[in-house]
Structures are given as C-alpha cells and as structure tokens.
mmCIF file of C-alpha atoms and ligand atoms in Angstrom:
data_model
loop_
_atom_site.group_PDB
_atom_site.id
_atom_site.type_symbol
_atom_site.label_atom_id
_atom_site.label_comp_id
_atom_site.label_asym_id
_atom_site.label_seq_id
_atom_site.Cartn_x
_atom_site.Cartn_y
_atom_site.Cartn_z
ATOM 1 C CA UNK A 7 155.720 30.021 83.758
ATOM 2 C CA UNK A 8 157.694 30.773 86.917
ATOM 3 C CA UNK A 9 155.837 33.128 89.552
ATOM 4 C CA UNK A 10 158.048 36.231 88.743
ATOM 5 C CA UNK A 11 157.253 35.799 85.334
ATOM 6 C CA UNK A 12 153.436 35.247 85.995
ATOM 7 C CA UNK A 13 153.409 38.392 87.947
ATOM 8 C CA UNK A 14 155.385 40.355 85.329
ATOM 9 C CA UNK A 15 153.044 39.633 82.604
ATOM 10 C CA UNK A 16 150.031 40.284 84.767
ATOM 11 C CA UNK A 17 151.071 43.864 85.865
ATOM 12 C CA UNK A 18 151.902 43.940 82.102
ATOM 13 C CA UNK A 19 148.465 43.328 81.185
ATOM 14 C CA UNK A 20 146.906 45.752 83.790
ATOM 15 C CA UNK A 21 149.088 48.535 82.951
ATOM 16 C CA UNK A 22 148.133 48.058 79.059
ATOM 17 C CA UNK A 23 144.430 47.946 80.256
ATOM 18 C CA UNK A 24 145.034 51.171 81.926
ATOM 19 C CA UNK A 25 146.615 52.497 79.154
ATOM 20 C CA UNK A 26 143.810 51.507 77.266
ATOM 21 C CA UNK A 27 141.073 53.001 79.349
ATOM 22 C CA UNK A 28 142.806 55.977 79.795
ATOM 23 C CA UNK A 29 142.924 56.294 75.962
ATOM 24 C CA UNK A 30 139.535 55.115 75.003
ATOM 25 C CA UNK A 31 136.562 57.993 75.238
ATOM 26 C CA UNK A 32 135.696 58.395 78.533
ATOM 27 C CA UNK A 33 131.206 58.793 78.690
ATOM 28 C CA UNK A 34 130.431 60.830 81.407
ATOM 29 C CA UNK A 35 126.568 60.477 82.570
ATOM 30 C CA UNK A 36 124.459 63.845 83.075
ATOM 31 C CA UNK A 37 121.516 61.899 83.276
ATOM 32 C CA UNK A 38 120.032 62.016 87.020
ATOM 33 C CA UNK A 39 118.543 58.618 86.336
ATOM 34 C CA UNK A 40 121.114 57.129 85.550
ATOM 35 C CA UNK A 41 122.901 57.533 88.744
ATOM 36 C CA UNK A 42 123.302 54.322 90.713
ATOM 37 C CA UNK A 43 121.604 53.622 93.981
ATOM 38 C CA UNK A 44 124.048 54.598 96.561
ATOM 39 C CA UNK A 45 124.169 54.991 100.421
ATOM 40 C CA UNK A 46 126.533 57.234 102.277
ATOM 41 C CA UNK A 47 128.342 56.470 105.512
ATOM 42 C CA UNK A 48 127.324 58.168 108.271
ATOM 43 C CA UNK A 49 129.951 60.616 109.122
ATOM 44 C CA UNK A 50 128.934 60.669 112.870
ATOM 45 C CA UNK A 51 128.625 56.985 112.851
ATOM 46 C CA UNK A 52 126.587 56.504 115.703
ATOM 47 C CA UNK A 53 127.801 59.255 118.076
ATOM 48 C CA UNK A 54 125.851 61.884 119.351
ATOM 49 C CA UNK A 55 128.063 63.778 121.415
ATOM 50 C CA UNK A 56 130.022 66.922 120.679
ATOM 51 C CA UNK A 57 132.859 65.776 122.353
ATOM 52 C CA UNK A 58 133.317 62.146 120.230
ATOM 53 C CA UNK A 59 133.926 64.480 117.474
ATOM 54 C CA UNK A 60 137.313 64.928 117.309
ATOM 55 C CA UNK A 61 138.474 61.417 117.825
ATOM 56 C CA UNK A 62 135.871 60.573 114.938
ATOM 57 C CA UNK A 63 137.423 63.441 113.068
ATOM 58 C CA UNK A 64 140.761 61.820 113.584
ATOM 59 C CA UNK A 65 139.611 58.464 112.198
ATOM 60 C CA UNK A 66 137.927 60.028 108.978
ATOM 61 C CA UNK A 67 141.049 62.225 108.052
ATOM 62 C CA UNK A 68 143.102 59.232 108.573
ATOM 63 C CA UNK A 69 140.677 57.381 106.148
ATOM 64 C CA UNK A 70 140.953 59.936 103.370
ATOM 65 C CA UNK A 71 144.762 60.664 103.874
ATOM 66 C CA UNK A 72 145.479 56.849 103.365
ATOM 67 C CA UNK A 73 142.859 56.127 100.424
ATOM 68 C CA UNK A 74 142.731 58.994 98.288
ATOM 69 C CA UNK A 75 145.445 61.879 99.062
ATOM 70 C CA UNK A 76 148.251 60.558 100.349
ATOM 71 C CA UNK A 77 149.964 61.401 103.831
ATOM 72 C CA UNK A 78 152.229 64.178 103.804
ATOM 73 C CA UNK A 79 155.511 64.278 105.543
ATOM 74 C CA UNK A 80 156.248 65.138 109.001
ATOM 75 C CA UNK A 81 157.840 68.682 108.771
ATOM 76 C CA UNK A 82 159.867 69.985 111.425
ATOM 77 C CA UNK A 83 159.319 73.815 110.337
ATOM 78 C CA UNK A 84 162.751 74.747 109.612
ATOM 79 C CA UNK A 85 162.655 74.888 105.553
ATOM 80 C CA UNK A 86 161.066 78.224 105.226
ATOM 81 C CA UNK A 87 162.953 81.040 104.390
ATOM 82 C CA UNK A 88 162.620 83.818 102.825
ATOM 83 C CA UNK A 89 163.932 86.577 100.506
ATOM 84 C CA UNK A 90 162.905 90.026 100.029
ATOM 85 C CA UNK A 91 161.029 90.273 96.699
ATOM 86 C CA UNK A 92 160.728 93.537 94.829
ATOM 87 C CA UNK A 93 159.904 97.019 96.769
ATOM 88 C CA UNK A 94 156.215 97.123 97.152
ATOM 89 C CA UNK A 95 154.301 99.364 95.328
ATOM 90 C CA UNK A 96 150.511 100.674 95.308
ATOM 91 C CA UNK A 97 148.148 99.782 92.409
ATOM 92 C CA UNK A 98 144.311 101.216 92.313
ATOM 93 C CA UNK A 99 145.199 104.958 92.695
ATOM 94 C CA UNK A 100 147.019 103.933 95.925
ATOM 95 C CA UNK A 101 144.125 102.028 97.628
ATOM 96 C CA UNK A 102 146.161 98.618 97.531
ATOM 97 C CA UNK A 103 149.685 97.674 98.131
ATOM 98 C CA UNK A 104 151.247 95.187 96.555
ATOM 99 C CA UNK A 105 154.115 93.272 98.108
ATOM 100 C CA UNK A 106 156.478 89.853 96.610
ATOM 101 C CA UNK A 107 157.927 87.824 98.933
ATOM 102 C CA UNK A 108 159.975 84.486 98.027
ATOM 103 C CA UNK A 109 159.868 81.443 100.303
ATOM 104 C CA UNK A 110 161.852 78.499 100.398
ATOM 105 C CA UNK A 111 159.781 75.688 100.649
ATOM 106 C CA UNK A 112 161.450 72.138 101.148
ATOM 107 C CA UNK A 113 164.196 73.425 98.471
ATOM 108 C CA UNK A 114 161.622 75.314 96.003
ATOM 109 C CA UNK A 115 161.722 78.878 95.428
ATOM 110 C CA UNK A 116 157.989 80.340 95.723
ATOM 111 C CA UNK A 117 157.095 83.387 95.331
ATOM 112 C CA UNK A 118 153.957 85.149 97.604
ATOM 113 C CA UNK A 119 152.033 88.005 95.941
ATOM 114 C CA UNK A 120 150.347 89.793 98.708
ATOM 115 C CA UNK A 121 148.050 92.649 98.200
ATOM 116 C CA UNK A 122 146.844 94.808 100.876
ATOM 117 C CA UNK A 123 144.401 97.374 101.553
ATOM 118 C CA UNK A 124 146.575 100.333 102.036
ATOM 119 C CA UNK A 125 144.391 102.121 104.545
ATOM 120 C CA UNK A 126 144.376 99.245 107.097
ATOM 121 C CA UNK A 127 146.071 100.086 110.556
ATOM 122 C CA UNK A 128 146.245 96.637 111.893
ATOM 123 C CA UNK A 129 146.372 92.918 110.334
ATOM 124 C CA UNK A 130 143.466 92.342 108.303
ATOM 125 C CA UNK A 131 141.480 88.891 107.828
ATOM 126 C CA UNK A 132 142.991 87.777 104.272
ATOM 127 C CA UNK A 133 142.209 85.137 101.572
ATOM 128 C CA UNK A 134 144.704 82.888 100.389
ATOM 129 C CA UNK A 135 144.777 80.521 97.422
ATOM 130 C CA UNK A 136 146.846 79.164 94.429
ATOM 131 C CA UNK A 137 146.633 80.853 91.249
ATOM 132 C CA UNK A 138 146.809 78.442 87.904
ATOM 133 C CA UNK A 139 149.146 80.068 85.319
ATOM 134 C CA UNK A 140 151.730 82.742 87.387
ATOM 135 C CA UNK A 141 151.318 85.368 89.684
ATOM 136 C CA UNK A 142 152.052 88.053 86.535
ATOM 137 C CA UNK A 143 148.548 86.713 85.426
ATOM 138 C CA UNK A 144 146.206 87.557 88.392
ATOM 139 C CA UNK A 145 146.773 90.986 88.167
ATOM 140 C CA UNK A 146 148.091 93.338 85.395
ATOM 141 C CA UNK A 147 151.234 95.208 86.148
ATOM 142 C CA UNK A 148 155.183 94.943 84.738
ATOM 143 C CA UNK A 149 156.106 95.051 88.330
ATOM 144 C CA UNK A 150 155.312 91.447 89.284
ATOM 145 C CA UNK A 151 157.766 89.169 88.917
ATOM 146 C CA UNK A 152 157.310 86.186 86.436
ATOM 147 C CA UNK A 153 157.848 82.632 87.565
ATOM 148 C CA UNK A 154 160.773 80.894 85.905
ATOM 149 C CA UNK A 155 159.012 77.254 87.122
ATOM 150 C CA UNK A 156 157.454 75.445 84.466
ATOM 151 C CA UNK A 157 153.353 76.490 83.471
ATOM 152 C CA UNK A 158 150.996 74.781 81.456
ATOM 153 C CA UNK A 159 149.625 76.701 79.137
ATOM 154 C CA UNK A 160 152.514 77.883 77.202
ATOM 155 C CA UNK A 161 154.251 76.091 74.466
ATOM 156 C CA UNK A 162 157.534 76.438 75.877
ATOM 157 C CA UNK A 163 155.917 76.184 78.977
ATOM 158 C CA UNK A 164 157.771 79.175 80.253
ATOM 159 C CA UNK A 165 155.798 82.273 81.649
ATOM 160 C CA UNK A 166 155.506 84.988 79.058
ATOM 161 C CA UNK A 167 155.188 88.924 79.505
ATOM 162 C CA UNK A 168 151.694 88.561 77.395
ATOM 163 C CA UNK A 169 150.016 86.392 79.947
ATOM 164 C CA UNK A 170 150.605 89.209 82.363
ATOM 165 C CA UNK A 171 146.797 89.998 83.626
ATOM 166 C CA UNK A 172 145.461 86.813 81.363
ATOM 167 C CA UNK A 173 143.497 85.559 84.465
ATOM 168 C CA UNK A 174 142.501 89.041 86.502
ATOM 169 C CA UNK A 175 138.598 88.251 85.834
ATOM 170 C CA UNK A 176 139.274 85.242 88.048
ATOM 171 C CA UNK A 177 140.311 87.695 91.142
ATOM 172 C CA UNK A 178 138.657 90.561 92.085
ATOM 173 C CA UNK A 179 141.589 92.051 93.731
ATOM 174 C CA UNK A 180 139.419 95.555 94.172
ATOM 175 C CA UNK A 181 136.254 94.162 95.670
ATOM 176 C CA UNK A 182 138.659 92.343 98.007
ATOM 177 C CA UNK A 183 140.337 95.633 99.028
ATOM 178 C CA UNK A 184 137.229 97.633 98.951
ATOM 179 C CA UNK A 185 135.879 95.003 101.460
ATOM 180 C CA UNK A 186 138.715 95.881 103.892
ATOM 181 C CA UNK A 187 140.484 92.037 103.072
ATOM 182 C CA UNK A 188 143.928 91.347 101.875
ATOM 183 C CA UNK A 189 144.980 89.067 99.245
ATOM 184 C CA UNK A 190 147.737 86.359 99.333
ATOM 185 C CA UNK A 191 148.247 84.031 96.357
ATOM 186 C CA UNK A 192 151.279 81.697 94.484
ATOM 187 C CA UNK A 193 151.557 79.767 91.644
ATOM 188 C CA UNK A 194 150.959 76.652 92.509
ATOM 189 C CA UNK A 195 153.521 74.886 90.173
ATOM 190 C CA UNK A 196 155.887 76.120 91.767
ATOM 191 C CA UNK A 197 155.637 74.222 95.004
ATOM 192 C CA UNK A 198 154.596 70.624 92.882
ATOM 193 C CA UNK A 199 154.574 70.897 88.540
ATOM 194 C CA UNK A 200 151.420 69.479 87.464
ATOM 195 C CA UNK A 201 152.374 66.714 85.475
ATOM 196 C CA UNK A 202 153.042 63.108 86.567
ATOM 197 C CA UNK A 203 156.672 62.439 86.902
ATOM 198 C CA UNK A 204 156.312 59.601 90.028
ATOM 199 C CA UNK A 205 156.725 62.209 92.261
ATOM 200 C CA UNK A 206 160.381 63.465 91.866
ATOM 201 C CA UNK A 207 159.921 67.134 91.135
ATOM 202 C CA UNK A 208 158.691 69.881 92.982
ATOM 203 C CA UNK A 209 157.918 69.313 97.459
ATOM 204 C CA UNK A 210 158.386 65.800 96.359
ATOM 205 C CA UNK A 211 162.299 65.641 95.867
ATOM 206 C CA UNK A 212 162.616 66.494 99.593
ATOM 207 C CA UNK A 213 161.357 63.391 101.154
ATOM 208 C CA UNK A 214 161.201 59.726 100.892
ATOM 209 C CA UNK A 215 157.466 59.441 100.455
ATOM 210 C CA UNK A 216 156.363 55.857 101.720
ATOM 211 C CA UNK A 217 155.094 53.621 99.144
ATOM 212 C CA UNK A 218 151.231 52.976 99.185
ATOM 213 C CA UNK A 219 149.619 55.868 100.481
ATOM 214 C CA UNK A 220 152.402 58.609 98.687
ATOM 215 C CA UNK A 221 151.202 62.327 98.942
ATOM 216 C CA UNK A 222 150.023 63.133 95.336
ATOM 217 C CA UNK A 223 150.631 66.359 94.220
ATOM 218 C CA UNK A 224 147.164 67.646 95.790
ATOM 219 C CA UNK A 225 148.452 66.733 99.068
ATOM 220 C CA UNK A 226 151.421 68.766 98.291
ATOM 221 C CA UNK A 227 149.930 71.418 97.365
ATOM 222 C CA UNK A 228 147.754 71.665 100.422
ATOM 223 C CA UNK A 229 150.964 71.517 102.607
ATOM 224 C CA UNK A 230 152.300 74.092 100.446
ATOM 225 C CA UNK A 231 149.621 76.603 101.735
ATOM 226 C CA UNK A 232 150.117 75.034 105.372
ATOM 227 C CA UNK A 233 153.454 76.071 104.691
ATOM 228 C CA UNK A 234 152.543 79.891 104.082
ATOM 229 C CA UNK A 235 150.314 80.311 107.030
ATOM 230 C CA UNK A 236 153.313 78.638 109.289
ATOM 231 C CA UNK A 237 155.047 81.845 107.293
ATOM 232 C CA UNK A 238 152.086 84.382 107.613
ATOM 233 C CA UNK A 239 152.534 83.585 111.428
ATOM 234 C CA UNK A 240 155.831 84.648 111.585
ATOM 235 C CA UNK A 241 155.934 87.537 109.525
ATOM 236 C CA UNK A 242 152.430 88.662 109.612
ATOM 237 C CA UNK A 243 153.366 90.750 105.931
ATOM 238 C CA UNK A 244 150.109 92.652 107.755
ATOM 239 C CA UNK A 245 147.645 89.796 107.819
ATOM 240 C CA UNK A 246 146.212 88.173 110.887
ATOM 241 C CA UNK A 247 146.754 84.585 110.333
ATOM 242 C CA UNK A 248 144.075 83.976 113.028
ATOM 243 C CA UNK A 249 141.736 85.043 109.925
ATOM 244 C CA UNK A 250 142.901 83.280 106.967
ATOM 245 C CA UNK A 251 140.515 81.940 104.591
ATOM 246 C CA UNK A 252 141.736 79.422 102.354
ATOM 247 C CA UNK A 253 140.441 79.452 98.652
ATOM 248 C CA UNK A 254 140.391 77.118 95.186
ATOM 249 C CA UNK A 255 139.278 76.794 92.287
ATOM 250 C CA UNK A 256 138.970 73.327 90.434
ATOM 251 C CA UNK A 257 141.346 70.985 90.770
ATOM 252 C CA UNK A 258 142.802 74.058 93.620
ATOM 253 C CA UNK A 259 139.187 73.841 95.093
ATOM 254 C CA UNK A 260 140.132 70.222 95.643
ATOM 255 C CA UNK A 261 143.278 71.530 97.034
ATOM 256 C CA UNK A 262 141.882 74.388 99.698
ATOM 257 C CA UNK A 263 139.587 71.371 100.981
ATOM 258 C CA UNK A 264 142.467 69.286 101.617
ATOM 259 C CA UNK A 265 143.827 71.787 102.919
ATOM 260 C CA UNK A 266 141.706 73.035 105.570
ATOM 261 C CA UNK A 267 140.773 69.069 106.517
ATOM 262 C CA UNK A 268 144.667 68.850 107.466
ATOM 263 C CA UNK A 269 145.077 71.965 108.913
ATOM 264 C CA UNK A 270 142.405 73.790 111.463
ATOM 265 C CA UNK A 271 144.045 76.796 111.210
ATOM 266 C CA UNK A 272 142.400 77.791 108.284
ATOM 267 C CA UNK A 273 139.739 79.805 109.481
ATOM 268 C CA UNK A 274 137.245 79.712 106.951
ATOM 269 C CA UNK A 275 137.468 77.267 103.758
ATOM 270 C CA UNK A 276 136.148 77.950 100.196
ATOM 271 C CA UNK A 277 135.654 75.955 97.391
ATOM 272 C CA UNK A 278 134.963 76.992 93.911
ATOM 273 C CA UNK A 279 133.590 74.792 91.008
ATOM 274 C CA UNK A 280 135.787 71.584 93.045
ATOM 275 C CA UNK A 281 133.615 68.629 91.521
ATOM 276 C CA UNK A 282 135.049 65.219 91.429
ATOM 277 C CA UNK A 283 137.789 64.733 94.164
ATOM 278 C CA UNK A 284 136.265 67.999 95.899
ATOM 279 C CA UNK A 285 133.121 68.370 97.086
ATOM 280 C CA UNK A 286 131.040 66.582 94.469
ATOM 281 C CA UNK A 287 130.541 63.034 95.837
ATOM 282 C CA UNK A 288 131.915 60.102 93.648
ATOM 283 C CA UNK A 289 129.507 57.221 94.721
ATOM 284 C CA UNK A 290 127.332 59.204 92.106
ATOM 285 C CA UNK A 291 129.428 58.761 89.007
ATOM 286 C CA UNK A 292 127.452 61.808 87.952
ATOM 287 C CA UNK A 293 130.047 63.862 85.341
ATOM 288 C CA UNK A 294 133.739 63.028 86.095
ATOM 289 C CA UNK A 295 134.425 60.180 88.096
ATOM 290 C CA UNK A 296 136.952 58.252 90.037
ATOM 291 C CA UNK A 297 138.203 55.899 87.256
ATOM 292 C CA UNK A 298 138.302 58.923 84.985
ATOM 293 C CA UNK A 299 140.342 61.617 87.215
ATOM 294 C CA UNK A 300 142.470 58.452 88.613
ATOM 295 C CA UNK A 301 143.512 57.945 84.822
ATOM 296 C CA UNK A 302 143.568 61.159 83.315
ATOM 297 C CA UNK A 303 145.760 62.957 86.764
ATOM 298 C CA UNK A 304 147.236 60.026 88.686
ATOM 299 C CA UNK A 305 149.755 61.839 90.018
ATOM 300 C CA UNK A 306 147.128 63.947 92.378
ATOM 301 C CA UNK A 307 145.869 61.496 94.585
ATOM 302 C CA UNK A 308 147.912 58.107 96.123
ATOM 303 C CA UNK A 309 147.517 54.800 93.981
ATOM 304 C CA UNK A 310 145.360 53.223 96.901
ATOM 305 C CA UNK A 311 142.457 55.581 95.069
ATOM 306 C CA UNK A 312 142.865 53.790 92.319
ATOM 307 C CA UNK A 313 141.198 50.536 93.741
ATOM 308 C CA UNK A 314 137.577 52.372 93.217
ATOM 309 C CA UNK A 315 137.755 53.428 89.937
ATOM 310 C CA UNK A 316 134.364 51.994 88.645
ATOM 311 C CA UNK A 317 133.946 50.522 92.049
ATOM 312 C CA UNK A 318 132.970 53.645 94.155
ATOM 313 C CA UNK A 319 130.625 51.621 95.895
ATOM 314 C CA UNK A 320 133.668 50.282 97.798
ATOM 315 C CA UNK A 321 134.149 53.725 98.605
ATOM 316 C CA UNK A 322 134.306 53.741 102.745
ATOM 317 C CA UNK A 323 133.629 57.496 103.050
ATOM 318 C CA UNK A 324 132.301 59.992 100.312
ATOM 319 C CA UNK A 325 132.922 63.353 99.609
ATOM 320 C CA UNK A 326 130.847 64.297 102.141
ATOM 321 C CA UNK A 327 132.987 63.585 104.729
ATOM 322 C CA UNK A 328 135.667 65.764 103.732
ATOM 323 C CA UNK A 329 133.397 68.837 103.958
ATOM 324 C CA UNK A 330 132.835 67.901 107.993
ATOM 325 C CA UNK A 331 136.185 67.878 108.557
ATOM 326 C CA UNK A 332 135.996 71.497 108.185
ATOM 327 C CA UNK A 333 133.607 71.781 111.262
ATOM 328 C CA UNK A 334 132.640 73.861 112.862
ATOM 329 C CA UNK A 335 134.495 76.555 110.626
ATOM 330 C CA UNK A 336 132.763 78.633 107.886
ATOM 331 C CA UNK A 337 132.580 76.459 104.766
ATOM 332 C CA UNK A 338 131.568 77.691 101.734
ATOM 333 C CA UNK A 339 130.914 75.431 97.932
ATOM 334 C CA UNK A 340 130.191 77.196 95.033
ATOM 335 C CA UNK A 341 128.630 75.414 91.801
ATOM 336 C CA UNK A 342 127.838 76.702 87.881
ATOM 337 C CA UNK A 343 124.956 75.546 86.100
ATOM 338 C CA UNK A 344 126.956 74.462 83.035
ATOM 339 C CA UNK A 345 129.931 72.980 84.838
ATOM 340 C CA UNK A 346 128.083 70.002 84.800
ATOM 341 C CA UNK A 347 131.125 67.971 84.564
ATOM 342 C CA UNK A 348 131.701 68.777 88.250
ATOM 343 C CA UNK A 349 128.084 67.827 89.308
ATOM 344 C CA UNK A 350 126.747 70.641 90.624
ATOM 345 C CA UNK A 351 123.944 68.644 92.788
ATOM 346 C CA UNK A 352 126.558 66.504 94.037
ATOM 347 C CA UNK A 353 128.558 69.295 95.643
ATOM 348 C CA UNK A 354 125.432 70.238 96.826
ATOM 349 C CA UNK A 355 124.418 67.008 98.347
ATOM 350 C CA UNK A 356 127.779 66.537 99.904
ATOM 351 C CA UNK A 357 127.028 69.855 101.672
ATOM 352 C CA UNK A 358 123.712 68.655 103.159
ATOM 353 C CA UNK A 359 125.783 65.487 104.230
ATOM 354 C CA UNK A 360 128.365 67.321 105.807
ATOM 355 C CA UNK A 361 125.344 69.415 107.738
ATOM 356 C CA UNK A 362 124.800 66.820 110.699
ATOM 357 C CA UNK A 363 128.452 67.221 112.358
ATOM 358 C CA UNK A 364 127.935 70.962 112.051
ATOM 359 C CA UNK A 365 124.831 70.704 113.829
ATOM 360 C CA UNK A 366 126.270 68.319 116.757
ATOM 361 C CA UNK A 367 128.937 70.951 117.532
ATOM 362 C CA UNK A 368 126.334 73.808 118.008
ATOM 363 C CA UNK A 369 126.202 75.784 114.540
ATOM 364 C CA UNK A 370 123.480 76.449 112.110
ATOM 365 C CA UNK A 371 125.295 74.428 109.420
ATOM 366 C CA UNK A 372 123.384 74.661 106.189
ATOM 367 C CA UNK A 373 120.281 76.917 106.034
ATOM 368 C CA UNK A 374 118.011 74.200 103.670
ATOM 369 C CA UNK A 375 118.144 70.823 102.680
ATOM 370 C CA UNK A 376 116.806 71.355 99.243
ATOM 371 C CA UNK A 377 118.834 72.889 96.302
ATOM 372 C CA UNK A 378 118.201 76.276 96.218
ATOM 373 C CA UNK A 379 117.610 78.081 92.930
ATOM 374 C CA UNK A 380 120.792 79.390 90.054
ATOM 375 C CA UNK A 381 121.721 82.577 91.948
ATOM 376 C CA UNK A 382 120.197 82.359 95.350
ATOM 377 C CA UNK A 383 122.865 81.402 98.249
ATOM 378 C CA UNK A 384 122.294 80.455 101.117
ATOM 379 C CA UNK A 385 124.465 81.546 103.983
ATOM 380 C CA UNK A 386 124.913 79.422 107.286
ATOM 381 C CA UNK A 387 127.820 78.071 108.704
ATOM 382 C CA UNK A 388 127.871 75.981 105.478
ATOM 383 C CA UNK A 389 127.036 78.285 102.360
ATOM 384 C CA UNK A 390 126.219 77.455 99.114
ATOM 385 C CA UNK A 391 125.077 78.670 95.500
ATOM 386 C CA UNK A 392 124.686 77.831 92.188
ATOM 387 C CA UNK A 393 125.544 80.672 89.776
ATOM 388 C CA UNK A 394 124.733 80.811 85.835
ATOM 389 C CA UNK A 395 127.708 80.063 83.746
ATOM 390 C CA UNK A 396 130.396 77.961 83.145
ATOM 391 C CA UNK A 397 133.378 76.226 85.051
ATOM 392 C CA UNK A 398 134.959 79.530 86.300
ATOM 393 C CA UNK A 399 135.627 82.068 89.275
ATOM 394 C CA UNK A 400 133.862 85.039 88.944
ATOM 395 C CA UNK A 401 133.236 88.308 89.981
ATOM 396 C CA UNK A 402 129.823 86.649 91.406
ATOM 397 C CA UNK A 403 131.518 84.257 93.296
ATOM 398 C CA UNK A 404 134.141 86.941 94.830
ATOM 399 C CA UNK A 405 130.698 89.234 95.757
ATOM 400 C CA UNK A 406 129.233 86.107 97.603
ATOM 401 C CA UNK A 407 132.658 84.994 99.365
ATOM 402 C CA UNK A 408 133.269 88.456 100.868
ATOM 403 C CA UNK A 409 129.609 88.919 101.857
ATOM 404 C CA UNK A 410 130.384 84.999 103.759
ATOM 405 C CA UNK A 411 133.871 86.060 105.367
ATOM 406 C CA UNK A 412 132.055 89.068 106.539
ATOM 407 C CA UNK A 413 129.179 87.091 108.535
ATOM 408 C CA UNK A 414 131.947 85.268 109.831
ATOM 409 C CA UNK A 415 134.700 87.503 110.701
HETATM 410 C C1 LIG B 5 139.960 68.783 84.492
HETATM 411 C C2 LIG B 5 139.458 67.440 85.461
HETATM 412 C C3 LIG B 5 139.107 68.606 86.884
HETATM 413 C C4 LIG B 5 139.432 69.782 87.327
HETATM 414 C C5 LIG B 5 139.605 70.488 86.290
HETATM 415 C C6 LIG B 5 140.940 71.797 86.744
HETATM 416 O O1 LIG B 5 138.800 68.978 84.035
HETATM 417 O O2 LIG B 5 139.241 66.678 85.260
HETATM 418 O O3 LIG B 5 138.825 67.297 87.860
HETATM 419 O O4 LIG B 5 138.846 70.226 88.402
HETATM 420 O O5 LIG B 5 140.433 70.108 84.848
HETATM 421 O O6 LIG B 5 141.385 71.852 87.333
HETATM 422 O O7 LIG B 5 140.873 72.802 85.757
#
C-alpha cells in the first residue's frame, strides 16, 4: 500500500470511529467519587506582581484561542452599516421604549432589539446578550420583527408568529427597566447559524479561515457581540458603551465568557449555566465532557480542541483561566442545582481558581472558597450563585445580576 492510500485509510478509520463514538450513548459521570484526580495549571504561573499580568494574560488568551475557540479574523471596522428598523414604540405602560435597528455585520443582517427606560435623561448602563430563538421570542409584541434566518426549534426552521414571547420568562425586561438599565438583544443565528457546515455560512463566509485554528461558532458569536459594541460606541442609542455587561445562557454563556475574554471593553461579564466549554472545569469530566461536546457540536470550537477528547489531563489550561481573563472586571457565574450536565461544582471551582488573579490585581475576588448553599449568592468582584431548579434563566437569576451590576456601576 502506498503512503497516500495508507493515510486515506487511517483518516477514514478515524472518521468512522468518531462517528461511532458520537452515535454510541454517552454516559455522563455524576459521582464526585469518580472525578479523576487533576491538577489545575496556575494562571499566575510564578508571577507575583500585578504589572506582570498583562503579558501573562496575553499568553493565556492566545493559548485558549489556539487550542479551543479558534482565532477570529482581524477586523477593519468597516463592515457595519445600520438600516433603521421599524418605528420605536413603548411598552409596559410607557415605562420602556423599544427600538429596532438592523446592522450589517460581515454581510449578515443582524437585528438589534433595544429596550430602554423611557424616563432616562442620559445614557444608561445595559445588558447585552444573544437570544436563542429570535428577537420576537423575547417579548410578546407583534411590532417586533421576525427573523428571516434559520431557527433551531421549528419544523421548517423558520420563525413564526406563534413563537412571539415564547422565551419571555428568560428576559426579565420589566425588572431590568425598573432598575434603570437598558437591554440589547439579538438572535445568535443571524450572526452564525448553529449547525455544522464547515464554516461556510454566517459571518464565517466573509473571511478565509486559517486551517488548524479556524474560529468556531462560539468565537464567531463572541466576535459578533464585539461588533455590536462597536456600533453602540458609534451611535450610543441611549446606552453608555462604557457600562455594557455581556450576558449569555448555556452555549451563549460560553459565548459571553469568550466575548469578555477577547474584548476588554465589556465592563461586566455574566455566565448563566454555561457548563462545559464555559465556566465549568473540563478536567473534572463531570457531566458533559470535552469528548461529548466536540462530537455533538464540532462547529463550536476549533479542530485543535478535539485532541483533548477523553484526554483532559493533557489540557494545558482549564476554564478557571478563561474566567481569570475577565479580571479585574466584575464577573458573575450562575449555576442551577438540577443542571448537573453543566457541573455546578465545577463552575464554582473555576471561580475559586480565577480568584488569585483578581486578588493580585487588588480586587476582592470571590468572597469565599467554600461552595455557597442553594439560593445564597456571594458577591465580591466575582459573584456566584447556585439556584434551585433546572437549566434555564429565571427572574431569580436576573435579580442577582442586577444587584451585582448595581454594586459595580
Ligand atoms: C447542550 C450542550 C451544552 C449547551 C446546551 C445549550 O446541552 O451539551 O453544552 O450548553 O446544549 O446551549 O443549551
């Protein structure tokens, strides 16, 4: 057999084996006694002066980018053009004003849905986050435009009138407005549709990706959030761009963390139930693992991340180092008791692992090293809570995010 044919056969076998593994049933470990022994790399790795952190930070950022999320292309700042959306209108008895604007980001039309307190007399701090199913699902109002992009849940993958307000319980719009904050949300599928197509659709299409460390979808979504912040810096829209907290749930929580890591303009970062690939430590292999996530969602990461499947011990970093990249900015990590798939303890231990960096930079960091009880939030410069219930975003979560944000801006 010649070399080429051997290579093709090996490649075929490998592909077939991964296909089989993806099909075979994955049995998550939910037993603390079965968590393998592991050692977390030290994010400070011998440095003891705050002044040495920026260089160390860059090293860690580059490492996580290369091995996990992939490199986003350089951006010349010229790909955004805004088109006015429908006329602004008020909701909640006039308390909030809703504005819609369509941005063109690297050839993709992306609609921003902006809620602002109507009484604001100057730019307000705001939360910015993606929604899972389209802007029309965030709040039930037929003046909110339906997305024309591919959507996950419906049969024909098209948004429908019936979905209006279907995710409203995840967005405490009234609570946010009453607290004096703005909310900017957009549909993640308009930036990059969430299915694997070898990085051809969404914003990926506008760039030639580098091979091995090509940016996956999480990096593309994070990049999209930075483009929205560019726009808010240009246009403001009634929002103070210096006080934008980036928020995300689940895969979009992995995204908000990566956005906060790659773009230090985000003044506050929130991870809601982000789990594996987000706040949870990979080396614990509790619940979802690197092997499982990269087989089921291969397009979220760069191909190099696959080498750590069932081999977390070889990871030269862990997710506490991702969290440390937010320092000294306020960071909030939230877990839910029934969300074992996302490994609540692993999410908390990640905060513990990031704490020394926050302390070196002269902030309070995480107030305690023991995992707090249920519904007992801790809030230092790092905040954490474990709430009752399942994998979701609830009013309770938003109550804590607002309290935390108030503490910091
Ligand atoms: C799956 C996936 C998780 C992800 C979640 C979500 O459960 O395994 O990693 O966080 O989807 O985004 O809803």
